[in-house]
Amino acid sequence: MFKIGDKVVYPMHGAGIIEAIEEKEVLGETRQYYILRLPVGDMKVMIPIATCKEVGLREVIDDDGVERVFGILRDKSTNMSENWNKRYRANLEKIKSGNIYEVAEVVRNLINRDREKGLSSGERKMLENARQILISELVLATEMAEDNAKTMVESAFA
């Protein structure tokens, strides 16, 4: 169980800080919820404590994890399907997994593909979403400003 002040990652939304633990009635059922504030995008999310494991709520990566992320970003891209639909579904599964290293792969692969062949509008939106998730976790893991995290991610591709 997490506590107030913990830095956690909510797959598909990104990293945030647990601001409160509240009991709320939703659809006639009273449950306890983590109230998560996502600093990137300034959004609040309620996550039922009973289902936080199933949705993949986890702690933010440590310094070694940050180094590993930047290693992935600097690495060559992995083979992706030439079929847009297969590629899109594979990338979506990686983002949904909540695994920051898989999200970093998606960011790296899509940025490299964009440079080589360009991206469809769907893949461009996916890249922005994956980049936002990645940056939100880096901001909390390193306690740096969002702009600095964006710059560091971009410089990994220079």
Short mmCIF file of C-alpha atoms in Angstrom, two decimals:
data_model
loop_
_atom_site.label_atom_id
_atom_site.label_comp_id
_atom_site.label_asym_id
_atom_site.label_seq_id
_atom_site.Cartn_x
_atom_site.Cartn_y
_atom_site.Cartn_z
CA MET A 1 0.00 0.00 0.00
CA PHE A 2 1.19 3.47 -0.84
CA LYS A 3 1.01 6.51 1.41
CA ILE A 4 0.45 10.23 0.97
CA GLY A 5 3.48 11.83 -0.69
CA ASP A 6 4.57 8.69 -2.55
CA LYS A 7 5.60 9.14 -6.18
CA VAL A 8 3.84 6.56 -8.33
CA VAL A 9 3.14 5.78 -11.98
CA TYR A 10 -0.34 5.14 -13.34
CA PRO A 11 -0.04 3.40 -16.75
CA MET A 12 -1.40 5.36 -19.72
CA HIS A 13 -1.49 8.56 -17.63
CA GLY A 14 2.03 8.94 -16.27
CA ALA A 15 3.66 9.70 -12.95
CA GLY A 16 2.15 11.60 -10.06
CA ILE A 17 2.16 12.13 -6.34
CA ILE A 18 -0.42 10.67 -3.98
CA GLU A 19 -2.02 13.74 -2.39
CA ALA A 20 -4.68 12.03 -0.33
CA ILE A 21 -6.38 8.78 0.55
CA GLU A 22 -10.13 9.29 0.67
CA GLU A 23 -13.25 7.25 1.12
CA LYS A 24 -15.82 8.03 -1.55
CA GLU A 25 -19.14 6.65 -2.63
CA VAL A 26 -19.28 5.96 -6.35
CA LEU A 27 -22.28 4.23 -7.92
CA GLY A 28 -23.63 3.34 -4.47
CA GLU A 29 -20.42 1.64 -3.39
CA THR A 30 -18.09 3.12 -0.77
CA ARG A 31 -14.39 2.53 -1.46
CA GLN A 32 -11.04 3.98 -0.54
CA TYR A 33 -9.21 5.86 -3.29
CA TYR A 34 -5.76 7.22 -3.86
CA ILE A 35 -6.04 10.81 -5.05
CA LEU A 36 -3.16 11.17 -7.49
CA ARG A 37 -1.99 14.54 -8.81
CA LEU A 38 -0.20 14.33 -12.13
CA PRO A 39 2.11 17.37 -12.35
CA VAL A 40 2.55 17.13 -16.13
CA GLY A 41 -0.82 18.21 -17.47
CA ASP A 42 -2.00 19.21 -13.98
CA MET A 43 -4.59 16.45 -13.71
CA LYS A 44 -6.06 14.64 -10.68
CA VAL A 45 -7.00 10.96 -10.82
CA MET A 46 -8.88 8.78 -8.34
CA ILE A 47 -7.62 5.20 -8.21
CA PRO A 48 -9.47 2.57 -6.14
CA ILE A 49 -7.00 1.17 -3.62
CA ALA A 50 -8.51 -2.32 -4.01
CA THR A 51 -7.61 -2.43 -7.72
CA CYS A 52 -4.32 -0.52 -7.78
CA LYS A 53 -2.28 -3.69 -8.41
CA GLU A 54 -4.50 -4.75 -11.33
CA VAL A 55 -4.23 -1.33 -12.99
CA GLY A 56 -0.44 -1.46 -12.62
CA LEU A 57 0.17 1.35 -10.12
CA ARG A 58 3.88 1.24 -9.22
CA GLU A 59 6.66 3.33 -7.70
CA VAL A 60 8.66 5.79 -9.80
CA ILE A 61 12.06 4.54 -11.04
CA ASP A 62 15.29 5.29 -9.18
CA ASP A 63 18.56 6.82 -10.48
CA ASP A 64 19.67 3.52 -12.04
CA GLY A 65 16.32 3.33 -13.82
CA VAL A 66 16.79 6.85 -15.16
CA GLU A 67 20.20 5.87 -16.58
CA ARG A 68 18.65 2.77 -18.16
CA VAL A 69 15.92 4.90 -19.78
CA PHE A 70 18.49 7.20 -21.37
CA GLY A 71 20.48 4.16 -22.49
CA ILE A 72 17.38 2.87 -24.29
CA LEU A 73 16.73 6.28 -25.87
CA ARG A 74 20.32 6.48 -27.20
CA ASP A 75 20.26 2.87 -28.47
CA LYS A 76 19.38 1.92 -32.04
CA SER A 77 15.71 1.26 -32.66
CA THR A 78 14.39 -2.28 -32.58
CA ASN A 79 12.75 -3.84 -35.56
CA MET A 80 9.17 -2.70 -35.99
CA SER A 81 6.60 -4.14 -38.31
CA GLU A 82 6.19 -2.34 -41.62
CA ASN A 83 2.45 -2.93 -41.22
CA TRP A 84 1.04 0.21 -39.60
CA ASN A 85 -1.72 -1.62 -37.75
CA LYS A 86 0.60 -4.26 -36.22
CA ARG A 87 3.14 -1.61 -35.27
CA TYR A 88 0.47 0.58 -33.68
CA ARG A 89 -0.97 -2.31 -31.63
CA ALA A 90 2.48 -3.47 -30.47
CA ASN A 91 3.39 0.07 -29.38
CA LEU A 92 0.03 0.53 -27.64
CA GLU A 93 0.59 -2.68 -25.65
CA LYS A 94 4.01 -1.41 -24.56
CA ILE A 95 2.50 1.87 -23.37
CA LYS A 96 -0.38 0.10 -21.57
CA SER A 97 2.10 -2.17 -19.77
CA GLY A 98 3.21 0.74 -17.60
CA ASN A 99 6.81 -0.42 -17.99
CA ILE A 100 8.88 2.76 -18.40
CA TYR A 101 11.55 0.91 -20.38
CA GLU A 102 8.96 -0.23 -22.94
CA VAL A 103 7.55 3.31 -23.10
CA ALA A 104 11.10 4.59 -23.73
CA GLU A 105 11.40 2.05 -26.59
CA VAL A 106 8.17 3.36 -28.12
CA VAL A 107 9.41 6.96 -27.90
CA ARG A 108 12.79 6.03 -29.41
CA ASN A 109 11.32 3.90 -32.20
CA LEU A 110 8.66 6.42 -33.20
CA ILE A 111 11.08 9.37 -33.17
CA ASN A 112 13.50 7.39 -35.34
CA ARG A 113 10.70 6.31 -37.69
CA ASP A 114 9.48 9.90 -37.93
CA ARG A 115 12.96 10.99 -39.01
CA GLU A 116 13.22 8.21 -41.60
CA LYS A 117 9.74 7.91 -43.09
CA GLY A 118 7.39 10.20 -41.17
CA LEU A 119 4.48 9.21 -38.94
CA SER A 120 0.76 8.94 -39.51
CA SER A 121 -1.43 11.20 -37.40
CA GLY A 122 -2.30 8.24 -35.13
CA GLU A 123 1.34 7.40 -34.53
CA ARG A 124 2.15 11.08 -33.99
CA LYS A 125 -0.50 11.22 -31.22
CA MET A 126 0.88 7.99 -29.77
CA LEU A 127 4.40 9.46 -29.75
CA GLU A 128 3.20 12.58 -27.91
CA ASN A 129 1.32 10.45 -25.37
CA ALA A 130 4.31 8.14 -24.79
CA ARG A 131 6.68 11.10 -24.56
CA GLN A 132 4.39 12.77 -21.98
CA ILE A 133 4.28 9.57 -19.88
CA LEU A 134 8.06 9.23 -20.08
CA ILE A 135 8.72 12.87 -19.19
CA SER A 136 6.26 12.81 -16.28
CA GLU A 137 8.17 9.95 -14.68
CA LEU A 138 11.57 11.50 -15.35
CA VAL A 139 10.37 14.77 -13.75
CA LEU A 140 9.45 12.96 -10.52
CA ALA A 141 12.39 10.53 -10.57
CA THR A 142 14.98 13.28 -10.98
CA GLU A 143 13.09 16.20 -9.40
CA MET A 144 13.95 18.35 -12.41
CA ALA A 145 11.72 20.83 -14.19
CA GLU A 146 9.52 19.54 -17.01
CA ASP A 147 11.33 21.67 -19.60
CA ASN A 148 14.70 20.25 -18.51
CA ALA A 149 13.38 16.69 -18.78
CA LYS A 150 12.06 17.42 -22.29
CA THR A 151 15.43 18.84 -23.30
CA MET A 152 17.27 15.80 -21.92
CA VAL A 153 14.98 13.41 -23.82
CA GLU A 154 15.44 15.36 -27.06
CA SER A 155 19.22 15.52 -26.60
CA ALA A 156 19.36 11.72 -26.38
CA PHE A 157 18.57 11.71 -30.13
CA ALA A 158 21.07 14.36 -31.18
#
